Amino acid sequence: MFLVLLATPELKEFFAKARNGSVRLIKVVIEDEQLILGAYKELSGAWDRDYDSFVLPLLDETQPCYILYRLDTQNAQGFEWLFISWSPDNSPVRLKMLYAATRATVKKEFGGGHIKDELFGTLKEDISLGGYKKHVSSCSAPAPLTAAERELQEIKISEGRVAQVKTEISVESKHQTLQGLAFPLRPEAEKAILLLKQKKLNYVQLKLDLEKETTELVHTNPTEIAELPQRIPEDSARYHLFLYKHSHEGDYLESVVFIYSMPGYKCSIKERMLYSSCKNRLLDSVEQDLQLEIAKKIEIESGAELTAEFLYDEVHPKQHAFKQAFAKPKGPAGKRGQKRLIKGPGENGEDI
């Protein structure tokens, strides 16, 4: 078991300086059970032009390290960075394990919100600019579908065409069909969702205005996991967006969870139908128009369901292996008669 290693004050101070964008590269190494600054490079040219000449000479064939490489793109927190974990095959096993166990600490000390992508390599080809571009390409490519998934996709496409036809037949009245029903987001609701995307808010609650046929902002009160059940109304439906901050397998994560709360038959039939029908169009607007990535979509009846354990299991479901037991076939029903002894013929054809 390894000790939790901390960054030296000098490294923390350098991290703060580097985040303003004046530094192109930071190399971090472990020395005397501390995270220290190994090397750094100032800005020179474009990120991809500097990449190989800056990164590759700093890779030791026997010594792991971490490299933070500043890209030229920005997010709400500033410049985005590539986090590189270098663990060459020739380095000692214990050293590889120590660096693997400390990776999350380095990210946390630097600030996970600044890290756009991560790259791991044991060979220089993995870490080179060509290797990074292959990594980006493989991450963006869709996974191959199984036969069952292809069939399901075709069914959904067919259903989508049917829904489109229904909408075109009755453009003037959306009450003719509830498929694809949309109550547009009010400007203040859109602004709140964008602030959540920038992680300036951690909770947004929305409701449908059934008279105005719009989606309204209810509130954006700061909310911890323990307070989340209290945010769920007991007598009306709501949509919720929650920034779920947690750790998973040693990594600190911030995942957006969409929660649709519907307290059963305490709501009118009209309200239940409208909230159910508007949900998918709202999600399309949030994910496609506002570009907010949602890690998990949850439907609940009561706030009491929203425990820390429940949220974690929903976002990171456990993998279960099921083994089907062999079922012995049942015999015929009813009581069996007595067994019969069948006699064979004797040598002379006589019964024995």
XYZ file of C-alpha atoms in Angstrom:
352
model
C 0.000 0.000 0.000
C 1.358 3.433 -0.977
C 1.310 6.643 1.067
C -0.712 9.586 -0.232
C 1.883 11.850 -1.853
C 1.416 15.620 -1.839
C 2.694 18.385 -4.069
C 5.406 20.646 -2.703
C 4.457 24.305 -2.081
C 6.745 25.282 -4.979
C 4.861 22.983 -7.376
C 1.474 24.301 -6.217
C 2.669 27.853 -6.771
C 3.924 26.957 -10.249
C 0.593 25.279 -11.098
C -1.219 28.514 -10.218
C 1.165 30.521 -12.413
C 0.915 28.083 -15.325
C -2.882 28.086 -15.432
C -2.900 31.687 -16.674
C -1.569 30.394 -20.021
C 2.069 31.566 -20.032
C 3.501 28.031 -19.780
C 3.267 25.383 -22.516
C 4.464 22.274 -20.643
C 4.934 21.076 -17.049
C 6.765 17.874 -16.121
C 5.973 16.436 -12.668
C 8.004 13.676 -11.000
C 8.018 11.911 -7.626
C 11.060 12.503 -5.469
C 11.501 11.883 -1.713
C 7.811 10.899 -1.494
C 6.708 14.290 -2.854
C 5.410 15.609 -6.175
C 7.935 18.096 -7.516
C 8.478 20.185 -10.634
C 10.744 18.214 -12.999
C 10.876 20.648 -15.933
C 8.792 23.189 -17.824
C 8.650 24.901 -21.204
C 7.479 28.412 -22.054
C 5.220 29.153 -25.020
C 6.888 29.197 -28.417
C 4.443 28.515 -31.248
C 1.175 26.691 -31.876
C 0.523 23.706 -29.607
C 0.841 21.062 -32.351
C 4.008 22.613 -33.815
C 5.763 22.554 -30.417
C 4.399 19.209 -29.290
C 6.991 16.592 -30.332
C 10.033 18.837 -29.798
C 8.845 19.735 -26.285
C 7.405 16.431 -25.054
C 9.517 13.592 -26.465
C 12.956 14.736 -25.152
C 11.564 14.763 -21.593
C 10.572 11.068 -21.664
C 13.096 8.881 -19.801
C 13.285 5.221 -20.883
C 13.321 3.952 -17.256
C 11.587 6.706 -15.267
C 7.815 7.365 -15.273
C 6.527 10.927 -15.090
C 3.470 13.111 -15.593
C 3.327 15.831 -18.244
C 0.725 18.581 -18.442
C 0.664 20.085 -21.939
C -1.277 23.286 -22.603
C -3.525 23.260 -25.668
C -4.690 26.420 -27.449
C -8.399 25.862 -26.753
C -10.211 27.291 -23.721
C -13.191 26.425 -21.542
C -14.977 28.379 -18.802
C -12.019 27.926 -16.440
C -9.288 28.991 -18.863
C -6.892 27.155 -21.178
C -7.410 23.419 -21.622
C -4.615 20.946 -20.917
C -3.636 17.446 -21.969
C -2.642 15.193 -19.050
C 0.014 12.626 -20.058
C 0.988 9.614 -17.936
C 4.345 8.168 -19.065
C 5.124 4.677 -17.721
C 7.875 2.989 -19.813
C 8.112 -0.806 -19.899
C 11.691 -0.730 -18.582
C 10.848 1.068 -15.325
C 10.590 -0.951 -12.061
C 7.153 -2.416 -11.268
C 6.946 -0.686 -7.893
C 7.631 2.669 -9.548
C 4.898 2.055 -12.128
C 2.437 1.231 -9.342
C 3.427 4.328 -7.351
C 2.854 6.623 -10.331
C -0.452 4.912 -11.181
C -1.679 5.368 -7.591
C -0.713 9.066 -7.555
C -2.226 10.063 -10.907
C -5.529 11.274 -9.408
C -3.649 13.416 -6.850
C -1.752 15.276 -9.590
C -4.986 15.979 -11.471
C -6.672 17.214 -8.302
C -3.734 19.475 -7.359
C -3.673 21.018 -10.858
C -7.459 21.273 -11.193
C -9.468 18.626 -13.026
C -11.637 21.234 -14.761
C -8.645 22.422 -16.807
C -7.871 18.945 -18.181
C -9.508 18.315 -21.552
C -8.036 14.892 -22.309
C -5.736 12.204 -20.918
C -3.093 10.130 -22.656
C -1.254 7.076 -21.318
C 1.778 5.512 -22.940
C 4.591 3.014 -22.472
C 6.294 3.811 -25.807
C 7.231 7.191 -27.270
C 5.030 6.469 -30.293
C 2.040 6.378 -27.922
C 2.861 9.838 -26.569
C 3.929 11.518 -29.828
C 1.665 13.957 -31.681
C 0.696 11.158 -34.080
C -0.140 8.910 -31.135
C -2.294 11.609 -29.555
C -4.177 12.211 -32.823
C -4.854 8.460 -33.113
C -6.148 8.509 -29.538
C -8.516 11.399 -30.315
C -9.720 9.666 -33.484
C -10.391 6.367 -31.696
C -12.294 8.113 -28.886
C -14.570 9.943 -31.347
C -15.321 6.865 -33.472
C -18.577 5.082 -32.564
C -18.292 1.597 -31.125
C -19.395 -1.188 -33.495
C -23.000 -2.271 -32.981
C -24.065 -5.819 -32.253
C -26.820 -7.415 -34.356
C -29.353 -6.761 -31.576
C -28.278 -3.099 -31.290
C -28.555 -2.617 -35.066
C -32.069 -4.063 -35.014
C -33.043 -1.766 -32.127
C -31.590 1.216 -33.970
C -33.665 0.421 -37.068
C -36.815 0.183 -34.925
C -36.111 3.593 -33.335
C -35.489 5.160 -36.757
C -38.798 3.742 -37.993
C -40.623 5.048 -34.914
C -39.025 8.463 -35.444
C -40.329 8.573 -39.027
C -43.830 7.702 -37.821
C -43.672 10.479 -35.226
C -42.510 12.950 -37.879
C -45.392 12.006 -40.171
C -47.892 12.485 -37.316
C -46.446 15.921 -36.564
C -46.590 17.016 -40.208
C -50.218 15.878 -40.559
C -51.289 18.130 -37.697
C -48.886 21.070 -37.601
C -51.483 23.519 -36.306
C -52.326 21.608 -33.132
C -49.748 19.848 -30.990
C -52.584 18.349 -28.937
C -53.354 15.911 -31.758
C -50.389 13.818 -30.663
C -48.136 13.917 -27.611
C -45.159 12.479 -29.467
C -42.404 15.093 -29.746
C -44.256 17.666 -27.614
C -42.027 20.613 -26.664
C -42.453 23.438 -24.178
C -39.561 25.817 -25.042
C -37.081 26.851 -22.354
C -37.466 30.376 -21.002
C -34.309 32.564 -21.334
C -33.604 32.487 -17.593
C -33.815 28.672 -17.643
C -31.335 28.481 -20.551
C -28.968 30.850 -18.730
C -29.080 28.691 -15.588
C -28.284 25.521 -17.573
C -25.307 27.242 -19.232
C -24.026 28.324 -15.810
C -24.335 24.705 -14.660
C -22.366 23.667 -17.738
C -19.625 26.115 -16.687
C -19.835 24.624 -13.144
C -20.798 27.981 -11.659
C -23.990 26.317 -10.407
C -24.474 22.779 -9.146
C -28.272 22.492 -9.237
C -31.093 23.658 -11.524
C -34.800 22.900 -11.043
C -37.303 23.313 -13.912
C -41.087 23.071 -14.213
C -43.685 23.231 -16.967
C -46.018 26.218 -17.121
C -49.121 24.456 -18.412
C -50.875 27.723 -19.275
C -48.018 29.446 -21.127
C -46.722 26.114 -22.504
C -43.122 26.916 -21.575
C -40.404 25.362 -19.385
C -39.703 27.691 -16.460
C -36.807 28.031 -14.010
C -37.849 27.292 -10.416
C -34.551 27.931 -8.569
C -30.796 27.262 -8.559
C -30.111 26.956 -4.838
C -26.683 25.376 -4.056
C -27.358 21.748 -3.181
C -25.295 19.009 -1.560
C -26.105 15.313 -1.998
C -27.607 15.141 1.502
C -29.922 18.087 0.640
C -31.058 16.677 -2.706
C -34.100 14.726 -1.338
C -35.452 17.977 0.130
C -35.466 19.595 -3.316
C -38.030 17.082 -4.658
C -41.629 18.349 -4.354
C -44.111 15.841 -2.903
C -47.149 17.014 -4.887
C -45.891 18.144 -8.295
C -43.560 16.963 -11.051
C -40.207 18.576 -11.761
C -37.071 18.274 -13.890
C -33.728 18.581 -12.095
C -30.114 18.942 -13.262
C -27.530 18.117 -10.582
C -23.726 18.381 -10.768
C -22.728 15.171 -8.983
C -19.231 15.549 -7.508
C -17.672 12.252 -6.421
C -14.717 9.889 -6.675
C -14.675 6.694 -8.733
C -11.768 4.252 -8.851
C -9.405 6.914 -7.536
C -10.488 9.658 -9.957
C -12.382 12.816 -8.976
C -15.406 13.245 -11.263
C -18.075 15.881 -11.817
C -21.026 14.285 -13.648
C -24.295 15.986 -14.608
C -27.340 13.898 -13.640
C -30.827 14.585 -15.035
C -33.609 13.683 -12.604
C -37.290 13.501 -13.579
C -39.412 13.424 -10.436
C -43.068 12.440 -10.701
C -44.891 11.779 -7.395
C -47.318 9.215 -8.836
C -51.034 9.866 -8.670
C -50.685 13.044 -6.592
C -50.501 14.828 -9.963
C -53.323 15.182 -12.461
C -53.456 12.949 -15.528
C -52.810 15.984 -17.745
C -49.706 16.947 -15.757
C -48.345 13.393 -15.836
C -48.860 13.125 -19.591
C -47.298 16.516 -20.365
C -44.219 16.023 -18.206
C -43.661 12.571 -19.679
C -44.119 13.819 -23.244
C -41.944 16.947 -22.886
C -39.031 15.146 -21.223
C -37.318 13.834 -24.366
C -37.580 17.118 -26.258
C -36.184 18.970 -23.234
C -33.237 16.571 -23.100
C -32.622 17.082 -26.834
C -32.527 20.833 -26.274
C -30.171 20.564 -23.285
C -27.771 18.042 -24.867
C -27.790 19.201 -28.503
C -28.591 22.932 -28.459
C -26.888 23.849 -25.169
C -24.184 21.142 -25.524
C -24.475 19.941 -21.914
C -23.240 16.363 -21.480
C -25.545 14.332 -19.220
C -23.949 11.297 -17.578
C -27.167 9.673 -16.324
C -30.930 10.124 -16.631
C -33.011 9.023 -13.631
C -36.766 8.822 -12.971
C -38.025 8.810 -9.364
C -41.299 9.110 -7.456
C -39.929 10.369 -4.144
C -36.932 12.344 -2.948
C -36.229 9.632 -0.392
C -34.791 7.522 -3.225
C -31.930 9.972 -3.814
C -29.325 8.643 -1.411
C -25.574 8.920 -2.023
C -25.396 5.159 -2.588
C -28.308 5.240 -5.072
C -26.704 8.036 -7.130
C -23.327 6.304 -7.215
C -24.860 2.983 -8.331
C -26.880 4.729 -11.036
C -23.888 6.594 -12.467
C -21.528 3.624 -12.043
C -23.699 0.478 -12.236
C -22.206 -2.704 -10.874
C -21.556 -5.554 -13.289
C -23.347 -8.751 -12.290
C -22.671 -12.172 -13.737
C -25.703 -14.435 -13.872
C -25.425 -18.179 -14.184
C -28.548 -19.962 -15.285
C -29.138 -23.100 -13.249
C -30.091 -26.289 -15.081
C -33.713 -27.111 -14.347
C -34.468 -30.820 -14.092
C -37.638 -31.617 -16.071
C -40.609 -32.645 -13.995
C -42.130 -36.104 -14.304
C -45.732 -36.760 -15.356
C -48.416 -35.603 -12.954
C -50.400 -38.103 -10.849
C -49.460 -41.283 -8.990
C -47.446 -43.856 -10.874
C -48.518 -47.486 -10.910
C -46.425 -50.402 -9.725
C -43.450 -51.485 -11.810
C -44.026 -54.504 -14.052
C -41.621 -57.396 -14.546
C -41.427 -58.336 -18.238
C -40.659 -62.041 -18.739
C -38.724 -63.274 -21.744
C -39.418 -66.631 -23.549
C -37.623 -69.847 -22.438
C -35.521 -72.104 -24.616
C -38.602 -74.045 -25.843
C -40.730 -70.991 -26.428
C -42.417 -71.441 -23.029
C -42.805 -68.610 -20.579
C -40.453 -68.764 -17.662
